[in-house]
Amino acid sequence: MGDAHLTVEGIGKSFAVKGGEPIDAVRDINFDVQGNEFCILLGPSGCGKSTILRMIAGLETPTAGQMILGGQTITGPDRDRGMVFQNYTSFDWLTVEQNVEYGMRINKVPEAERKELTREYIELVHLTKFREAYPRQLSGGMKQRVAIARTLANQPSLLLMDEPFGALDAETRWSMQELMLSIMASTGTTVVMVTHDIEEALFLGDRIIFISRHPGTVLEEIPVDYRKGQDIVRKEDAVTSPGYAELERHIISLMRSQAHVLA
Ligand code: ADP
Ligand code: MG
């Protein structure tokens, strides 16, 4: 994996609207992500989280500012960034194994190395028993594990995730979050993840970038420090940690200050 240091400098995005004023989705966004960091983009619905992530992925072009990853300016999509979306994106006609192998085939990774990496990443997401299954035979959580393995197998320097567990049941979501922590610990991946779920942000994030309501800008950068010096791997150990409740209260009040008031 390459140098994962990301700098986002003054990026903005204005969408053209047919026959109307352009929509300023986000404005003057600045933040940094260090290698091996789990960075969360949190904020109310419609504040521009997905737009920011899509710009980092190179799927959207900013109308202002620039982004630098590992010393290189981001100008479009590239293998150094891998993206996991909320909806399942595996190929239905390929087995788990073939799905995970797919990107490496395209990138002409030699067969022996490809097979070995496929085995490793399937193991990492605990799907070894299901390696010959097709996505339709898997639960939502398992499908999302295929997507994670498939993306990580390309060894991106930066893993981008947009509400990846948003469609899952609560207990599946927890176990996916716990799995993400163990993946982080064993692979040293750098992640930027979008969520609107405060609990998820507090459990996974090393740092939370809180985006204000539309048009989005960085309202506050919040270091997640309740877990300092502790190896927290289970949800219940996080919520009972000293400092967790205060941090949660602070973020809930930020969220309330940015919520759309009902008429
Ligand atoms: P979030 O992910 O935080 O819910 P989005 O990034 O999806 O927010 O959207 C931010 C704003 O940009 C919204 O007002 C949305 O309507 C607008 N927007 C997003 N994509 C487009 C697009 N392709 N064209 C026009 N407006 C868009
Ligand atoms: Mg979104």
GROMACS .gro file of C-alpha atoms and ligand atoms in nm:
model
  291
    1MET     CA    1   0.000   0.000   0.000
    2GLY     CA    2   0.128   0.347  -0.091
    3ASP     CA    3   0.159   0.663   0.114
    4ALA     CA    4  -0.185   0.725   0.253
    5HIS     CA    5  -0.153   1.083   0.370
    6LEU     CA    6  -0.450   1.279   0.234
    7THR     CA    7  -0.481   1.657   0.232
    8VAL     CA    8  -0.811   1.817   0.138
    9GLU     CA    9  -0.756   2.185   0.065
   10GLY     CA   10  -1.044   2.425   0.026
   11ILE     CA   11  -1.257   2.199  -0.187
   12GLY     CA   12  -1.602   2.305  -0.293
   13LYS     CA   13  -1.865   2.164  -0.524
   14SER     CA   14  -2.132   2.353  -0.705
   15PHE     CA   15  -2.379   2.146  -0.909
   16ALA     CA   16  -2.528   2.297  -1.224
   17VAL     CA   17  -2.907   2.287  -1.223
   18LYS     CA   18  -3.099   2.296  -1.551
   19GLY     CA   19  -3.284   2.625  -1.579
   20GLY     CA   20  -3.198   2.734  -1.222
   21GLU     CA   21  -2.930   2.862  -0.989
   22PRO     CA   22  -2.640   2.622  -0.930
   23ILE     CA   23  -2.652   2.430  -0.598
   24ASP     CA   24  -2.356   2.486  -0.368
   25ALA     CA   25  -2.332   2.138  -0.214
   26VAL     CA   26  -2.014   2.193  -0.009
   27ARG     CA   27  -1.786   2.489   0.047
   28ASP     CA   28  -1.425   2.540   0.157
   29ILE     CA   29  -1.369   2.192   0.303
   30ASN     CA   30  -1.028   2.150   0.469
   31PHE     CA   31  -0.896   1.848   0.655
   32ASP     CA   32  -0.606   1.604   0.667
   33VAL     CA   33  -0.602   1.227   0.708
   34GLN     CA   34  -0.290   1.055   0.841
   35GLY     CA   35  -0.177   0.709   0.733
   36ASN     CA   36  -0.347   0.432   0.935
   37GLU     CA   37  -0.614   0.670   1.060
   38PHE     CA   38  -0.988   0.600   1.067
   39CYS     CA   39  -1.144   0.931   0.972
   40ILE     CA   40  -1.521   0.981   0.988
   41LEU     CA   41  -1.727   1.234   0.794
   42LEU     CA   42  -2.039   1.294   1.004
   43GLY     CA   43  -2.323   1.540   0.958
   44PRO     CA   44  -2.694   1.579   0.892
   45SER     CA   45  -2.861   1.436   0.584
   46GLY     CA   46  -2.790   1.638   0.269
   47CYS     CA   47  -2.489   1.824   0.414
   48GLY     CA   48  -2.259   1.694   0.139
   49LYS     CA   49  -2.082   1.394   0.295
   50SER     CA   50  -2.123   1.174  -0.011
   51THR     CA   51  -2.021   1.460  -0.238
   52ILE     CA   52  -1.695   1.503  -0.043
   53LEU     CA   53  -1.623   1.130  -0.050
   54ARG     CA   54  -1.699   1.107  -0.423
   55MET     CA   55  -1.455   1.391  -0.488
   56ILE     CA   56  -1.184   1.209  -0.293
   57ALA     CA   57  -1.267   0.898  -0.498
   58GLY     CA   58  -1.230   1.103  -0.815
   59LEU     CA   59  -1.591   1.031  -0.918
   60GLU     CA   60  -1.684   1.401  -0.893
   61THR     CA   61  -1.464   1.698  -0.984
   62PRO     CA   62  -1.442   1.978  -0.728
   63THR     CA   63  -1.532   2.326  -0.850
   64ALA     CA   64  -1.276   2.473  -0.605
   65GLY     CA   65  -0.969   2.358  -0.416
   66GLN     CA   66  -0.757   2.046  -0.446
   67MET     CA   67  -0.687   1.711  -0.283
   68ILE     CA   68  -0.344   1.550  -0.247
   69LEU     CA   69  -0.291   1.183  -0.172
   70GLY     CA   70   0.062   1.056  -0.108
   71GLY     CA   71   0.207   1.369  -0.271
   72GLN     CA   72  -0.006   1.337  -0.589
   73THR     CA   73  -0.295   1.563  -0.681
   74ILE     CA   74  -0.618   1.370  -0.724
   75THR     CA   75  -0.750   1.416  -1.077
   76GLY     CA   76  -0.981   1.116  -1.118
   77PRO     CA   77  -1.042   0.759  -1.001
   78ASP     CA   78  -0.734   0.544  -0.944
   79ARG     CA   79  -0.640   0.209  -0.791
   80ASP     CA   80  -0.486   0.390  -0.494
   81ARG     CA   81  -0.842   0.453  -0.370
   82GLY     CA   82  -1.103   0.181  -0.314
   83MET     CA   83  -1.469   0.255  -0.251
   84VAL     CA   84  -1.737   0.056  -0.066
   85PHE     CA   85  -2.096   0.180  -0.109
   86GLN     CA   86  -2.412   0.117   0.092
   87ASN     CA   87  -2.573  -0.094  -0.178
   88TYR     CA   88  -2.415  -0.427  -0.258
   89THR     CA   89  -2.184  -0.404  -0.552
   90SER     CA   90  -2.060  -0.759  -0.605
   91PHE     CA   91  -2.112  -0.932  -0.938
   92ASP     CA   92  -2.405  -1.175  -0.907
   93TRP     CA   93  -2.267  -1.417  -1.165
   94LEU     CA   94  -1.932  -1.459  -0.989
   95THR     CA   95  -1.859  -1.658  -0.674
   96VAL     CA   96  -1.720  -1.492  -0.362
   97GLU     CA   97  -1.373  -1.603  -0.466
   98GLN     CA   98  -1.411  -1.476  -0.822
   99ASN     CA   99  -1.549  -1.146  -0.696
  100VAL     CA  100  -1.251  -1.091  -0.468
  101GLU     CA  101  -1.012  -1.194  -0.744
  102TYR     CA  102  -1.175  -0.978  -1.010
  103GLY     CA  103  -0.985  -0.651  -0.960
  104MET     CA  104  -0.652  -0.831  -0.938
  105ARG     CA  105  -0.727  -1.010  -1.266
  106ILE     CA  106  -0.795  -0.675  -1.434
  107ASN     CA  107  -0.472  -0.541  -1.285
  108LYS     CA  108  -0.283  -0.846  -1.415
  109VAL     CA  109  -0.157  -0.960  -1.076
  110PRO     CA  110   0.031  -1.289  -1.138
  111GLU     CA  111  -0.183  -1.595  -1.068
  112ALA     CA  112   0.003  -1.734  -0.765
  113GLU     CA  113   0.001  -1.397  -0.587
  114ARG     CA  114  -0.363  -1.341  -0.686
  115LYS     CA  115  -0.474  -1.674  -0.542
  116GLU     CA  116  -0.282  -1.611  -0.221
  117LEU     CA  117  -0.423  -1.260  -0.175
  118THR     CA  118  -0.775  -1.383  -0.254
  119ARG     CA  119  -0.743  -1.650   0.016
  120GLU     CA  120  -0.605  -1.394   0.267
  121TYR     CA  121  -0.874  -1.133   0.212
  122ILE     CA  122  -1.158  -1.387   0.219
  123GLU     CA  123  -1.016  -1.513   0.549
  124LEU     CA  124  -0.991  -1.155   0.677
  125VAL     CA  125  -1.369  -1.111   0.637
  126HIS     CA  126  -1.446  -1.462   0.766
  127LEU     CA  127  -1.595  -1.597   0.443
  128THR     CA  128  -1.363  -1.891   0.382
  129LYS     CA  129  -1.651  -2.138   0.413
  130PHE     CA  130  -1.851  -1.942   0.157
  131ARG     CA  131  -1.578  -1.886  -0.099
  132GLU     CA  132  -1.764  -2.084  -0.363
  133ALA     CA  133  -2.106  -1.933  -0.292
  134TYR     CA  134  -2.278  -1.677  -0.515
  135PRO     CA  135  -2.385  -1.340  -0.373
  136ARG     CA  136  -2.757  -1.432  -0.392
  137GLN     CA  137  -2.687  -1.713  -0.142
  138LEU     CA  138  -2.547  -1.467   0.113
  139SER     CA  139  -2.701  -1.238   0.376
  140GLY     CA  140  -2.667  -0.858   0.351
  141GLY     CA  141  -2.379  -0.851   0.599
  142MET     CA  142  -2.196  -1.125   0.412
  143LYS     CA  143  -2.242  -0.944   0.080
  144GLN     CA  144  -2.094  -0.634   0.232
  145ARG     CA  145  -1.800  -0.842   0.358
  146VAL     CA  146  -1.742  -0.957  -0.001
  147ALA     CA  147  -1.740  -0.592  -0.112
  148ILE     CA  148  -1.485  -0.506   0.159
  149ALA     CA  149  -1.259  -0.801   0.072
  150ARG     CA  150  -1.286  -0.724  -0.299
  151THR     CA  151  -1.188  -0.361  -0.242
  152LEU     CA  152  -0.904  -0.435   0.003
  153ALA     CA  153  -0.761  -0.706  -0.226
  154ASN     CA  154  -0.662  -0.428  -0.467
  155GLN     CA  155  -0.450  -0.290  -0.182
  156PRO     CA  156  -0.561   0.072  -0.208
  157SER     CA  157  -0.371   0.326   0.004
  158LEU     CA  158  -0.706   0.474   0.101
  159LEU     CA  159  -1.034   0.289   0.168
  160LEU     CA  160  -1.343   0.506   0.117
  161MET     CA  161  -1.678   0.393   0.260
  162ASP     CA  162  -2.015   0.563   0.217
  163GLU     CA  163  -2.263   0.448   0.484
  164PRO     CA  164  -2.147   0.090   0.421
  165PHE     CA  165  -2.356  -0.065   0.699
  166GLY     CA  166  -2.661   0.161   0.663
  167ALA     CA  167  -2.881  -0.111   0.515
  168LEU     CA  168  -2.800  -0.377   0.775
  169ASP     CA  169  -2.986  -0.484   1.092
  170ALA     CA  170  -2.852  -0.341   1.418
  171GLU     CA  171  -2.672  -0.655   1.539
  172THR     CA  172  -2.523  -0.722   1.195
  173ARG     CA  173  -2.406  -0.362   1.188
  174TRP     CA  174  -2.230  -0.402   1.524
  175SER     CA  175  -2.048  -0.713   1.413
  176MET     CA  176  -1.947  -0.541   1.088
  177GLN     CA  177  -1.812  -0.249   1.288
  178GLU     CA  178  -1.617  -0.486   1.513
  179LEU     CA  179  -1.484  -0.659   1.203
  180MET     CA  180  -1.369  -0.321   1.064
  181LEU     CA  181  -1.169  -0.257   1.380
  182SER     CA  182  -0.998  -0.595   1.351
  183ILE     CA  183  -0.925  -0.532   0.980
  184MET     CA  184  -0.773  -0.195   1.071
  185ALA     CA  185  -0.558  -0.356   1.338
  186SER     CA  186  -0.428  -0.631   1.108
  187THR     CA  187  -0.388  -0.443   0.778
  188GLY     CA  188  -0.301  -0.086   0.880
  189THR     CA  189  -0.550   0.044   0.623
  190THR     CA  190  -0.636   0.415   0.614
  191VAL     CA  191  -1.009   0.482   0.599
  192VAL     CA  192  -1.239   0.774   0.529
  193MET     CA  193  -1.594   0.670   0.611
  194VAL     CA  194  -1.920   0.861   0.577
  195THR     CA  195  -2.194   0.802   0.829
  196HIS     CA  196  -2.486   0.986   0.988
  197ASP     CA  197  -2.481   0.740   1.281
  198ILE     CA  198  -2.323   0.902   1.589
  199GLU     CA  199  -2.265   0.570   1.768
  200GLU     CA  200  -2.091   0.427   1.464
  201ALA     CA  201  -1.873   0.738   1.435
  202LEU     CA  202  -1.770   0.711   1.802
  203PHE     CA  203  -1.701   0.339   1.786
  204LEU     CA  204  -1.492   0.342   1.467
  205GLY     CA  205  -1.340   0.686   1.434
  206ASP     CA  206  -1.002   0.810   1.545
  207ARG     CA  207  -1.122   1.152   1.441
  208ILE     CA  208  -1.460   1.289   1.338
  209ILE     CA  209  -1.495   1.569   1.083
  210PHE     CA  210  -1.836   1.719   1.154
  211ILE     CA  211  -1.995   1.879   0.848
  212SER     CA  212  -2.249   2.157   0.889
  213ARG     CA  213  -2.589   2.159   0.730
  214HIS     CA  214  -2.625   2.248   0.361
  215PRO     CA  215  -2.410   2.394   0.211
  216GLY     CA  216  -2.165   2.177   0.401
  217THR     CA  217  -1.845   2.304   0.555
  218VAL     CA  218  -1.630   2.172   0.840
  219LEU     CA  219  -1.803   2.278   1.161
  220GLU     CA  220  -1.567   2.100   1.399
  221GLU     CA  221  -1.289   1.840   1.403
  222ILE     CA  222  -1.335   1.608   1.697
  223PRO     CA  223  -1.056   1.377   1.816
  224VAL     CA  224  -1.209   1.057   1.954
  225ASP     CA  225  -1.003   1.031   2.269
  226TYR     CA  226  -1.212   0.817   2.506
  227ARG     CA  227  -1.032   0.504   2.383
  228LYS     CA  228  -0.681   0.641   2.443
  229GLY     CA  229  -0.445   0.369   2.564
  230GLN     CA  230  -0.723   0.109   2.558
  231ASP     CA  231  -0.780  -0.168   2.311
  232ILE     CA  232  -1.155  -0.144   2.267
  233VAL     CA  233  -1.293  -0.406   2.030
  234ARG     CA  234  -1.648  -0.454   2.153
  235LYS     CA  235  -1.935  -0.213   2.128
  236GLU     CA  236  -2.041  -0.246   2.493
  237ASP     CA  237  -1.687  -0.166   2.611
  238ALA     CA  238  -1.691   0.155   2.408
  239VAL     CA  239  -2.020   0.290   2.541
  240THR     CA  240  -1.919   0.229   2.904
  241SER     CA  241  -1.573   0.388   2.868
  242PRO     CA  242  -1.501   0.704   3.066
  243GLY     CA  243  -1.534   1.003   2.837
  244TYR     CA  244  -1.765   0.829   2.587
  245ALA     CA  245  -2.090   0.975   2.718
  246GLU     CA  246  -1.956   1.334   2.721
  247LEU     CA  247  -1.832   1.302   2.365
  248GLU     CA  248  -2.164   1.155   2.255
  249ARG     CA  249  -2.355   1.436   2.424
  250HIS     CA  250  -2.139   1.695   2.250
  251ILE     CA  251  -2.196   1.539   1.908
  252ILE     CA  252  -2.570   1.502   1.964
  253SER     CA  253  -2.588   1.873   2.045
  254LEU     CA  254  -2.387   1.955   1.729
  255MET     CA  255  -2.624   1.736   1.527
  256ARG     CA  256  -2.927   1.909   1.683
  257SER     CA  257  -2.783   2.252   1.605
  258GLN     CA  258  -2.760   2.147   1.240
  259ALA     CA  259  -3.087   1.958   1.209
  260HIS     CA  260  -3.367   2.095   0.997
  261VAL     CA  261  -3.628   2.233   1.231
  262LEU     CA  262  -3.973   2.089   1.168
  263ALA     CA  263  -4.234   2.352   1.088
  264ADP     P1  264  -2.519   1.363   0.218
  264ADP     O1  265  -2.439   1.248   0.167
  264ADP     O2  266  -2.452   1.436   0.331
  264ADP     O3  267  -2.658   1.326   0.256
  264ADP     P2  268  -2.496   1.462  -0.054
  264ADP     O4  269  -2.351   1.479  -0.074
  264ADP     O5  270  -2.560   1.344  -0.115
  264ADP     O6  271  -2.530   1.473   0.102
  264ADP     O7  272  -2.571   1.590  -0.113
  264ADP     C1  273  -2.536   1.725  -0.075
  264ADP     C2  274  -2.619   1.824  -0.153
  264ADP     O8  275  -2.581   1.824  -0.290
  264ADP     C3  276  -2.769   1.796  -0.150
  264ADP     O9  277  -2.837   1.918  -0.142
  264ADP     C4  278  -2.794   1.730  -0.283
  264ADP    O10  279  -2.924   1.752  -0.325
  264ADP     C5  280  -2.692   1.798  -0.373
  264ADP     N1  281  -2.646   1.708  -0.481
  264ADP     C6  282  -2.576   1.592  -0.467
  264ADP     N2  283  -2.549   1.536  -0.587
  264ADP     C7  284  -2.604   1.620  -0.680
  264ADP     C8  285  -2.611   1.619  -0.823
  264ADP     N3  286  -2.553   1.521  -0.896
  264ADP     N4  287  -2.676   1.722  -0.883
  264ADP     C9  288  -2.733   1.821  -0.812
  264ADP     N5  289  -2.729   1.828  -0.678
  264ADP    C10  290  -2.667   1.729  -0.612
  265MG      MG  291  -2.484   1.047   0.144
   0.00000   0.00000   0.00000
